PDB file of C-alpha atoms and ligand atoms in Angstrom:
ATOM      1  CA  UNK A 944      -1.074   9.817 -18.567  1.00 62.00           C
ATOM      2  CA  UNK A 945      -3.658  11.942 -16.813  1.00 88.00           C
ATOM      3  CA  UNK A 946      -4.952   9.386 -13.990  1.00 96.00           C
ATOM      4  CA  UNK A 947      -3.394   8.048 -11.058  1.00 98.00           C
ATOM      5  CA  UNK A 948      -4.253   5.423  -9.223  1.00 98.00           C
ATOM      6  CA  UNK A 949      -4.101   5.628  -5.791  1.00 98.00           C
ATOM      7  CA  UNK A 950      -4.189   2.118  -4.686  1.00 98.00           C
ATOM      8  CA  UNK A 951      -5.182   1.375  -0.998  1.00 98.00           C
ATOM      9  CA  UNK A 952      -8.421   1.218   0.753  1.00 95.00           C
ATOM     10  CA  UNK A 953      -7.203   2.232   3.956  1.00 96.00           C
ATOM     11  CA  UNK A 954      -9.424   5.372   4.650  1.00 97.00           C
ATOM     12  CA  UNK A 955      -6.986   7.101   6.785  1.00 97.00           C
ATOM     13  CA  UNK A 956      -4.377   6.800   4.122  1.00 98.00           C
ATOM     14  CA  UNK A 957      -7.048   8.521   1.406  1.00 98.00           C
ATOM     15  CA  UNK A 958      -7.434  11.293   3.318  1.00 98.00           C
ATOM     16  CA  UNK A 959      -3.900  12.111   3.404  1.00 98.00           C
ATOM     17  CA  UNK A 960      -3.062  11.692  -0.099  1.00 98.00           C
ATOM     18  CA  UNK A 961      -6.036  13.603  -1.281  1.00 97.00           C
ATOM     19  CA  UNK A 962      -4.444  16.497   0.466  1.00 97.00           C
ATOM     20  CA  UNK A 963      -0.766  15.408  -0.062  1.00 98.00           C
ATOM     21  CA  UNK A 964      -1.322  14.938  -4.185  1.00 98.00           C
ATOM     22  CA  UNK A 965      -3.256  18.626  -4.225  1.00 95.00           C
ATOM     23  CA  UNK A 966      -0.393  20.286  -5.691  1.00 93.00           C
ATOM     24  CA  UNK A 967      -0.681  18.246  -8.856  1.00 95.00           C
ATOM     25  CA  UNK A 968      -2.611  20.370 -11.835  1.00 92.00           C
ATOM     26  CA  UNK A 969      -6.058  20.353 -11.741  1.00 92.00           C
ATOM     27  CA  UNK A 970      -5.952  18.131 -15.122  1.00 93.00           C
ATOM     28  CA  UNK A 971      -4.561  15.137 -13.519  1.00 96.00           C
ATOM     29  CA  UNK A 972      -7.125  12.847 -12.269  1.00 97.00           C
ATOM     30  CA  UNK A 973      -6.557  11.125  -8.987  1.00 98.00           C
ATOM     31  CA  UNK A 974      -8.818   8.238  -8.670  1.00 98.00           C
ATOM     32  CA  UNK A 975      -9.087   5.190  -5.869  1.00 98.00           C
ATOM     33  CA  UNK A 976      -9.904   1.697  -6.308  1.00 98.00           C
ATOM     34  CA  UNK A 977     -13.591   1.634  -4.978  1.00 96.00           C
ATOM     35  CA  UNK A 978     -14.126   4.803  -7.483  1.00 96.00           C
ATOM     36  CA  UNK A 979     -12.943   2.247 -10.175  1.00 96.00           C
ATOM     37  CA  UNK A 980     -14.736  -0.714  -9.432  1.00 97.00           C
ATOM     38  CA  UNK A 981     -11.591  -2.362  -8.560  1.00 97.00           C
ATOM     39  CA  UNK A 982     -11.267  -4.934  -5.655  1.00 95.00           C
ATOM     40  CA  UNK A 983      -8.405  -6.786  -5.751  1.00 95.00           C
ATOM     41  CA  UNK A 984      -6.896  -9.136  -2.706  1.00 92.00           C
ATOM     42  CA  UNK A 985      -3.203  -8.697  -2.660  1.00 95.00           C
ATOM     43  CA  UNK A 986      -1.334 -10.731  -0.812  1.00 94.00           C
ATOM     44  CA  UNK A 987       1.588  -8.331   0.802  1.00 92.00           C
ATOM     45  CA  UNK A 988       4.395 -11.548   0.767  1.00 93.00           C
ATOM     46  CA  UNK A 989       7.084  -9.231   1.010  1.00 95.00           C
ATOM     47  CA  UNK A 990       9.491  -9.070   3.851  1.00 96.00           C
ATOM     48  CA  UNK A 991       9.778  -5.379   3.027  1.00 98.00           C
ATOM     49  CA  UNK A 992       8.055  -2.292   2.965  1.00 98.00           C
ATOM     50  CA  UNK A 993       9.965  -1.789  -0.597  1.00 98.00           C
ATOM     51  CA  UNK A 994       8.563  -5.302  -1.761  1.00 98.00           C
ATOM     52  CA  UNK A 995       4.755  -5.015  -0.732  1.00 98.00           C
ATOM     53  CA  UNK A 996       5.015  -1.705  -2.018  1.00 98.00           C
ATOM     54  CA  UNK A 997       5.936  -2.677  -5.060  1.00 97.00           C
ATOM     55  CA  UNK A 998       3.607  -5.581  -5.423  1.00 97.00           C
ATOM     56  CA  UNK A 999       0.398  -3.608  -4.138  1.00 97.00           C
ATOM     57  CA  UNK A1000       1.636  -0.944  -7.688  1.00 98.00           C
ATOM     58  CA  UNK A1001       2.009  -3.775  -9.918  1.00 97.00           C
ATOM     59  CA  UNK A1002      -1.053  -5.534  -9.171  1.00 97.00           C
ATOM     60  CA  UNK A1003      -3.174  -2.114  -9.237  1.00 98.00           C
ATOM     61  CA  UNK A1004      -1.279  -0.785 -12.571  1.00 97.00           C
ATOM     62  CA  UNK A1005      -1.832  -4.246 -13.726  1.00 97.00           C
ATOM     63  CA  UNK A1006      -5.889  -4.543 -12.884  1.00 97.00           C
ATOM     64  CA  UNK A1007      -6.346  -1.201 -13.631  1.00 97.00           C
ATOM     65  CA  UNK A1008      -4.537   0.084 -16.603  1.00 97.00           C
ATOM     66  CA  UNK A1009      -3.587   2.672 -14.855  1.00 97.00           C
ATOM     67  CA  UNK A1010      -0.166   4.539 -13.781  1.00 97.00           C
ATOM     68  CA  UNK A1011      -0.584   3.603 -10.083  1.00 98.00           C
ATOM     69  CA  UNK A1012       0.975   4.810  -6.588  1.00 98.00           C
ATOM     70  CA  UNK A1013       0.563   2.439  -3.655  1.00 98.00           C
ATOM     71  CA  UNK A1014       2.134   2.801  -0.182  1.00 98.00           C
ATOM     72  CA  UNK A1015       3.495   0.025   2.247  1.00 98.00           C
ATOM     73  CA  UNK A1016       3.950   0.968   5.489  1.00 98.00           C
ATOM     74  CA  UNK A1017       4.404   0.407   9.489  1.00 98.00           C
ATOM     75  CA  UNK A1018       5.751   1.442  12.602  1.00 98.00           C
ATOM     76  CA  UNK A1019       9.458   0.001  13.856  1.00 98.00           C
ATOM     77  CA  UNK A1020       9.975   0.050  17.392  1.00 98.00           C
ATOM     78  CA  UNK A1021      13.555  -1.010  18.612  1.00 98.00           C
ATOM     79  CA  UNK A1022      12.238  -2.119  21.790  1.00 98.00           C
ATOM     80  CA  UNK A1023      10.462  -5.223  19.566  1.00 98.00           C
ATOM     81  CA  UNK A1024      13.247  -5.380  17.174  1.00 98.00           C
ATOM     82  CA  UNK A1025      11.840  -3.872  14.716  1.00 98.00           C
ATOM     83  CA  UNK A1026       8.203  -5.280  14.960  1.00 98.00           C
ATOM     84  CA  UNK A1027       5.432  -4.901  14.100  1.00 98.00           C
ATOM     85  CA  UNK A1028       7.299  -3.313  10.971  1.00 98.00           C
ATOM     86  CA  UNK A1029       5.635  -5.137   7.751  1.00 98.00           C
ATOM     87  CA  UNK A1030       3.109  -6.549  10.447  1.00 97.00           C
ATOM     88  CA  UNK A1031       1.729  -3.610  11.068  1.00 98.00           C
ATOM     89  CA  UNK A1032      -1.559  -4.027   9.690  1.00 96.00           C
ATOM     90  CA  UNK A1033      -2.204  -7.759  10.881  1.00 96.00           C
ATOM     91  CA  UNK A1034      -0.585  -7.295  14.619  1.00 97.00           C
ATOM     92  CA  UNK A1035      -3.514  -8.159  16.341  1.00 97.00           C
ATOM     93  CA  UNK A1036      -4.822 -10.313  13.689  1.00 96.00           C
ATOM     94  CA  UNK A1037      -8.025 -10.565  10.818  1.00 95.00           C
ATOM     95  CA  UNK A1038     -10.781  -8.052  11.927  1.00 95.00           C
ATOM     96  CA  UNK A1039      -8.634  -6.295  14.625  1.00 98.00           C
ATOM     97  CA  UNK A1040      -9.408  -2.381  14.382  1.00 98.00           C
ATOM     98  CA  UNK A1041      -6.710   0.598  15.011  1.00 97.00           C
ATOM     99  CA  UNK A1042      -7.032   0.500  19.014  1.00 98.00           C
ATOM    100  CA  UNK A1043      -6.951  -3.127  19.191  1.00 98.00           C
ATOM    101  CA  UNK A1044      -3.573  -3.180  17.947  1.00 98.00           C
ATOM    102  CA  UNK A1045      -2.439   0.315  19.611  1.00 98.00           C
ATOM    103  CA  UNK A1046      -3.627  -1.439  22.736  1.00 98.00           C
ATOM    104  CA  UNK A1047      -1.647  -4.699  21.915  1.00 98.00           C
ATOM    105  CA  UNK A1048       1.409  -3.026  21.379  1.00 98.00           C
ATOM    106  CA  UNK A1049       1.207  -0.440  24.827  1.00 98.00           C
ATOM    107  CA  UNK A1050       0.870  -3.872  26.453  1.00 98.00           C
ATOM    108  CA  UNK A1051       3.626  -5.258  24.778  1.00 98.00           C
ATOM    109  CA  UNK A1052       5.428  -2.051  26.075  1.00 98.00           C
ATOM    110  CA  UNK A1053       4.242  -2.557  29.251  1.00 97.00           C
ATOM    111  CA  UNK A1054       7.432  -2.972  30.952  1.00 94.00           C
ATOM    112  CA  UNK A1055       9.742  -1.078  29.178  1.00 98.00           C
ATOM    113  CA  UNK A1056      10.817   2.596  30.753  1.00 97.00           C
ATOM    114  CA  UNK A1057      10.901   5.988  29.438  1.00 93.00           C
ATOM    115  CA  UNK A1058      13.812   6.443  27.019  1.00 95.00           C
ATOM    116  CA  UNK A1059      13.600   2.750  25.886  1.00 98.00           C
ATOM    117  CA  UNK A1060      10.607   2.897  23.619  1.00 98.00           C
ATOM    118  CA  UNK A1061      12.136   4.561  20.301  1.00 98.00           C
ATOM    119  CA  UNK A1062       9.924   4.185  17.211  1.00 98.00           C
ATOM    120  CA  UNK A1063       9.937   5.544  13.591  1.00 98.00           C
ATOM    121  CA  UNK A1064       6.971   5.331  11.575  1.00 98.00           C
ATOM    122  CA  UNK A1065       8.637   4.160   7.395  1.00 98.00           C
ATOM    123  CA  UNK A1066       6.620   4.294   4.156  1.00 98.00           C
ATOM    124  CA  UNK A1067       7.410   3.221   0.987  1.00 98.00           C
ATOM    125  CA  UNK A1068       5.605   4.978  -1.734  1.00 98.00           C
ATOM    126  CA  UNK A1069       5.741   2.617  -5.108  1.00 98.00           C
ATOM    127  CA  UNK A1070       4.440   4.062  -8.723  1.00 98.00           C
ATOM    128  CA  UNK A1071       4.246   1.613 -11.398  1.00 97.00           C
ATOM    129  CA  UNK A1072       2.914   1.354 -14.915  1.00 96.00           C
ATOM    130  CA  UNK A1073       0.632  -1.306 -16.199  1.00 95.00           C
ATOM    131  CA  UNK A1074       3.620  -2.726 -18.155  1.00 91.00           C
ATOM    132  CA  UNK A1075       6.317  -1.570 -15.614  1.00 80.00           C
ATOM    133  CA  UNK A1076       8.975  -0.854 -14.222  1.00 85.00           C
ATOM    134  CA  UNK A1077       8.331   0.181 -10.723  1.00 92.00           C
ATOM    135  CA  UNK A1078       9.715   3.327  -9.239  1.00 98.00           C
ATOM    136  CA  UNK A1079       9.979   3.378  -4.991  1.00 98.00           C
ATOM    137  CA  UNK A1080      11.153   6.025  -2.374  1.00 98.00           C
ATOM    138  CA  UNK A1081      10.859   6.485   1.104  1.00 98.00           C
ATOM    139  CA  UNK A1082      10.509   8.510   4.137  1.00 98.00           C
ATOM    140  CA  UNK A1083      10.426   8.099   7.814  1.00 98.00           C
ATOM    141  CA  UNK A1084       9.107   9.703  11.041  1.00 98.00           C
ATOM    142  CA  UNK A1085      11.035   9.441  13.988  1.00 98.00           C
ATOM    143  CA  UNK A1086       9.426   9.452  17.586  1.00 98.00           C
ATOM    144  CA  UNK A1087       8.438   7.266  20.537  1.00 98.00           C
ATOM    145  CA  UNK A1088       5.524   5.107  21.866  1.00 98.00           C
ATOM    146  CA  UNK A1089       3.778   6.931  25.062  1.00 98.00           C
ATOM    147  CA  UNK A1090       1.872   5.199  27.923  1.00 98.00           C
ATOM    148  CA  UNK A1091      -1.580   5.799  26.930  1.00 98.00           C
ATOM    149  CA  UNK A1092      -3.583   6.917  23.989  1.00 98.00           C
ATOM    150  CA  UNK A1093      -3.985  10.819  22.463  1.00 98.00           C
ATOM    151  CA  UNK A1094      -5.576  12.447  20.149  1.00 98.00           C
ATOM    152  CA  UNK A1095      -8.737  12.684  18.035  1.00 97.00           C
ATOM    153  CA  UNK A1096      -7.235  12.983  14.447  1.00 98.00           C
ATOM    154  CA  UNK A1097      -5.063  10.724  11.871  1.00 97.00           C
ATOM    155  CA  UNK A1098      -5.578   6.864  11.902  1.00 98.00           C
ATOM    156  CA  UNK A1099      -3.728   3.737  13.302  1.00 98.00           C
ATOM    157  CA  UNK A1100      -0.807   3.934  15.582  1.00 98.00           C
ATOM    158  CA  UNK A1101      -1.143   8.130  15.387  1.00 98.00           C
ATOM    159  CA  UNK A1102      -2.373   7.967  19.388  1.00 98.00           C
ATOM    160  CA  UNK A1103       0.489   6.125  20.874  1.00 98.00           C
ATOM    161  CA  UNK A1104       3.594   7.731  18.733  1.00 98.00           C
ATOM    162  CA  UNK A1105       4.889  10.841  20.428  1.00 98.00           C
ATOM    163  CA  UNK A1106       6.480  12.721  17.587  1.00 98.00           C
ATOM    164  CA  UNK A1107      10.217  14.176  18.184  1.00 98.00           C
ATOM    165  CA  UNK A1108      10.605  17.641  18.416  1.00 97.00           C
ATOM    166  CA  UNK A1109       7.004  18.269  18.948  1.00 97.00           C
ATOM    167  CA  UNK A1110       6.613  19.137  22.413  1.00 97.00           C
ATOM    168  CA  UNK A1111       5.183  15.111  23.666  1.00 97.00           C
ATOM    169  CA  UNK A1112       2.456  15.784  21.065  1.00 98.00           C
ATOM    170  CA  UNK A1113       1.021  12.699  19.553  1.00 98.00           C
ATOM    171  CA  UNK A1114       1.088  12.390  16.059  1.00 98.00           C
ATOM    172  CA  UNK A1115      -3.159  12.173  16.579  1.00 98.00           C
ATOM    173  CA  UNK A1116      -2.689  15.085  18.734  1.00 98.00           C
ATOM    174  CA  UNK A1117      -1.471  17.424  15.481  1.00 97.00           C
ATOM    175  CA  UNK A1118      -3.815  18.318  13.146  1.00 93.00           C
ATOM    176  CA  UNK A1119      -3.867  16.770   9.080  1.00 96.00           C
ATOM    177  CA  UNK A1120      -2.209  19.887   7.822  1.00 96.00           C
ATOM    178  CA  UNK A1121       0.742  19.414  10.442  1.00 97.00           C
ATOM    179  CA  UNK A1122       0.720  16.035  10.169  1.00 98.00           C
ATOM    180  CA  UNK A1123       1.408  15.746   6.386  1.00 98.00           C
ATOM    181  CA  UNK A1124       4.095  18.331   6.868  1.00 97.00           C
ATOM    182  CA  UNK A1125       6.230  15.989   8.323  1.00 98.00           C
ATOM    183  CA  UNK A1126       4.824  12.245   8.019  1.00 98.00           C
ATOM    184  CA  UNK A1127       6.849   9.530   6.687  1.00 98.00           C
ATOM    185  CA  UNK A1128       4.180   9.457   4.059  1.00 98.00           C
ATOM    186  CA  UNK A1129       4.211  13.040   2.957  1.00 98.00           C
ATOM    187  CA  UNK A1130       8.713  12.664   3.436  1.00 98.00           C
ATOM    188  CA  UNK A1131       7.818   9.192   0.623  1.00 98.00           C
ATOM    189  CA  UNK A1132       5.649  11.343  -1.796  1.00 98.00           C
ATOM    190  CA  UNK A1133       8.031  14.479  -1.415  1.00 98.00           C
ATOM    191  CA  UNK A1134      10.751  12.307  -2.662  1.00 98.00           C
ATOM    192  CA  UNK A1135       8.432  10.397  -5.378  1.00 98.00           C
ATOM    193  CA  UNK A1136       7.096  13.417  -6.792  1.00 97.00           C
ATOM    194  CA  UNK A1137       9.790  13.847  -9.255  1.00 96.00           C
ATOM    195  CA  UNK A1138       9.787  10.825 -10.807  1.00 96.00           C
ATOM    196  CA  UNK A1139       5.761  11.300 -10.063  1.00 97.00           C
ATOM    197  CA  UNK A1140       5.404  14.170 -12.390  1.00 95.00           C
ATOM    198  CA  UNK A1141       8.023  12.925 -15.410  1.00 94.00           C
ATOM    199  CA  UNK A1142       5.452   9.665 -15.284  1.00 94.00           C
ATOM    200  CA  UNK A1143       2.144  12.280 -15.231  1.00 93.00           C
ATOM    201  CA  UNK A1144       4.386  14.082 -18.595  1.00 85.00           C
ATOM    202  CA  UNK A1145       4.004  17.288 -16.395  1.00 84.00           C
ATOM    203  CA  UNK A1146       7.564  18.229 -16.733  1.00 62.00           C
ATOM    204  CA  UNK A1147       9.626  18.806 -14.015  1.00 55.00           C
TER     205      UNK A1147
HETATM  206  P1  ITT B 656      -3.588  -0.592   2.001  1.00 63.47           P
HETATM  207  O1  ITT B 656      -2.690  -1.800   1.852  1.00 63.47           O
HETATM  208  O2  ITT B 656      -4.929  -0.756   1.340  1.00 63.47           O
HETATM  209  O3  ITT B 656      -2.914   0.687   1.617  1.00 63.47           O
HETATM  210  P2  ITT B 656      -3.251  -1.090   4.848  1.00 63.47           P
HETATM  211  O4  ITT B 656      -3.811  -0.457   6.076  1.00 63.47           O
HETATM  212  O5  ITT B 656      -3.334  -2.596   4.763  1.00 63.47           O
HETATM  213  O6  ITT B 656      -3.955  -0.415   3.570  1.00 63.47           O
HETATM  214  P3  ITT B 656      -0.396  -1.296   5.022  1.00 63.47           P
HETATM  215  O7  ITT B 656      -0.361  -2.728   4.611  1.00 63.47           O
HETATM  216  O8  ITT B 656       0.656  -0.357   4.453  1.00 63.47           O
HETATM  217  O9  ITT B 656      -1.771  -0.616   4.652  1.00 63.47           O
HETATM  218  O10 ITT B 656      -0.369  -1.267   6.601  1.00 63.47           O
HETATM  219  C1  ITT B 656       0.074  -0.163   7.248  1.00 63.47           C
HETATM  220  C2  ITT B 656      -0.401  -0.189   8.698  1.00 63.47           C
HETATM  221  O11 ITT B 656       0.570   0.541   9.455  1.00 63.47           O
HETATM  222  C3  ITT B 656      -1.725   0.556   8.834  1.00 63.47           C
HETATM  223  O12 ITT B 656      -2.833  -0.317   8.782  1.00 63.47           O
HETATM  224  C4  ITT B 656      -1.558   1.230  10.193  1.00 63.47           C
HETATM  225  O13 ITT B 656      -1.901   0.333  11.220  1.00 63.47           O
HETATM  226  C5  ITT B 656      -0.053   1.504  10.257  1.00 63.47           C
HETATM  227  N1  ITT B 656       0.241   2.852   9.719  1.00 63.47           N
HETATM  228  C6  ITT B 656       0.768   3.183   8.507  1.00 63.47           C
HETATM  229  N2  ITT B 656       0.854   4.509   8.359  1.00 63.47           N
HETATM  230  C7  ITT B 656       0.358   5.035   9.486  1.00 63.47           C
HETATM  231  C8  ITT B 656       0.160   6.363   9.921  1.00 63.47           C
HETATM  232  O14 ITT B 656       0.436   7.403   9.152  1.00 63.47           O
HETATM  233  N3  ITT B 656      -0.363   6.543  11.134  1.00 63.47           N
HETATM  234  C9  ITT B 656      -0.676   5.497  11.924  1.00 63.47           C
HETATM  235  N4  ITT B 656      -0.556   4.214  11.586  1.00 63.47           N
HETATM  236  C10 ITT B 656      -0.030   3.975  10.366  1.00 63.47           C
END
């Protein structure tokens, strides 16, 4: 195998693997759906990152022939139990954009005091080959939701999740290169990458 699919159309999420797949050799092809013509409706039914991860690889691998990586993932925030968690995408429902549901959730927050509003960002990175099995690991980011909005770069939730250990910096408030040092979603691939590269026949 010398292609991977990377299978989302979220362009904040291309970005980041573009630069969090550059170590891979200069022979392996990383391709995205709209490069391949492919537009597919998943349905994420899962009731876990794990499972809509897993389900967003197979269908790719499947439509595409392709060894494929997808990614599920969300932001936890104890203060909501846990929500929006899977949700995270649909939280302010169909044709919502990033600071509609940033917004939603600060107002959700509204009441809730310094100290109290503990989040962790979690991805699930999923590879899977057309015929299977799938192969998942994860990695999380642990910080809390702020008051208002910060920062120009990343995508989603980035404004409104103050990153621990990194001086009440937004996660939008770090730059890409910081940012995919120590994402959930560069923690996922750093674990995947492994299993990533026996799939690829790169060796280890
Ligand atoms: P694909 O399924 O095409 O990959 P998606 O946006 O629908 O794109 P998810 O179902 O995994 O992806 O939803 C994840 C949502 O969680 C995403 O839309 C953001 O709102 C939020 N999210 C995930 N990772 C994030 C990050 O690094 N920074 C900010 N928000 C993030």
């Amino acid at each position: 195998m010398d292609k991977l699919l990377v299978a989302t159309n979220n362009p904040g999420k291309i970005r980041e693997y573009r630069e969090l797949l550059e170590g891979l050799p200069e022979t392996v092809d990383i391709t995205f759906p709209a490069q391949e013509g492919i537009d597919l409706e998943v349905e994420e039914s899962g009731d876990t990152f794990a499972e809509n991860a897993r389900i967003k690889a197979t269908a790719y691998a499947q439509a595409s022939g392709l060894l494929t990586l997808a990614d599920d993932s969300g932001l936890e925030v104890d203060a909501l139990d846990g929500a929006p968690g899977v949700r995270s995408a649909r939280y302010a429902g169909p044709g919502a954009t990033d600071a509609d549901r940033y917004r939603k959730l600060l107002a959700e927050l509204a009441g809730i005091p310094p100290g109290q509003r503990a989040a962790r960002f979690r991805c699930v990175v999923a590879l899977a080959l057309p015929e299977g099995p799938t192969y998942t690991a994860d990695g999380t980011c642990e910080g809390e939701i702020g008051f208002t909005a910060r920062g120009e770069h990343g995508f989603g939730y980035d404004p409104v999740f103050i990153v621990e250990g990194y001086g009440g910096k937004t996660l939008a408030e770090l730059g890409p290169e910081e940012k995919n040092r120590i994402s959930h979603r560069a923690r996922a691939v750093e674990a995947a990458l492994p299993t990533l590269r026996q799939l690829l026949e790169l060796g280890s």
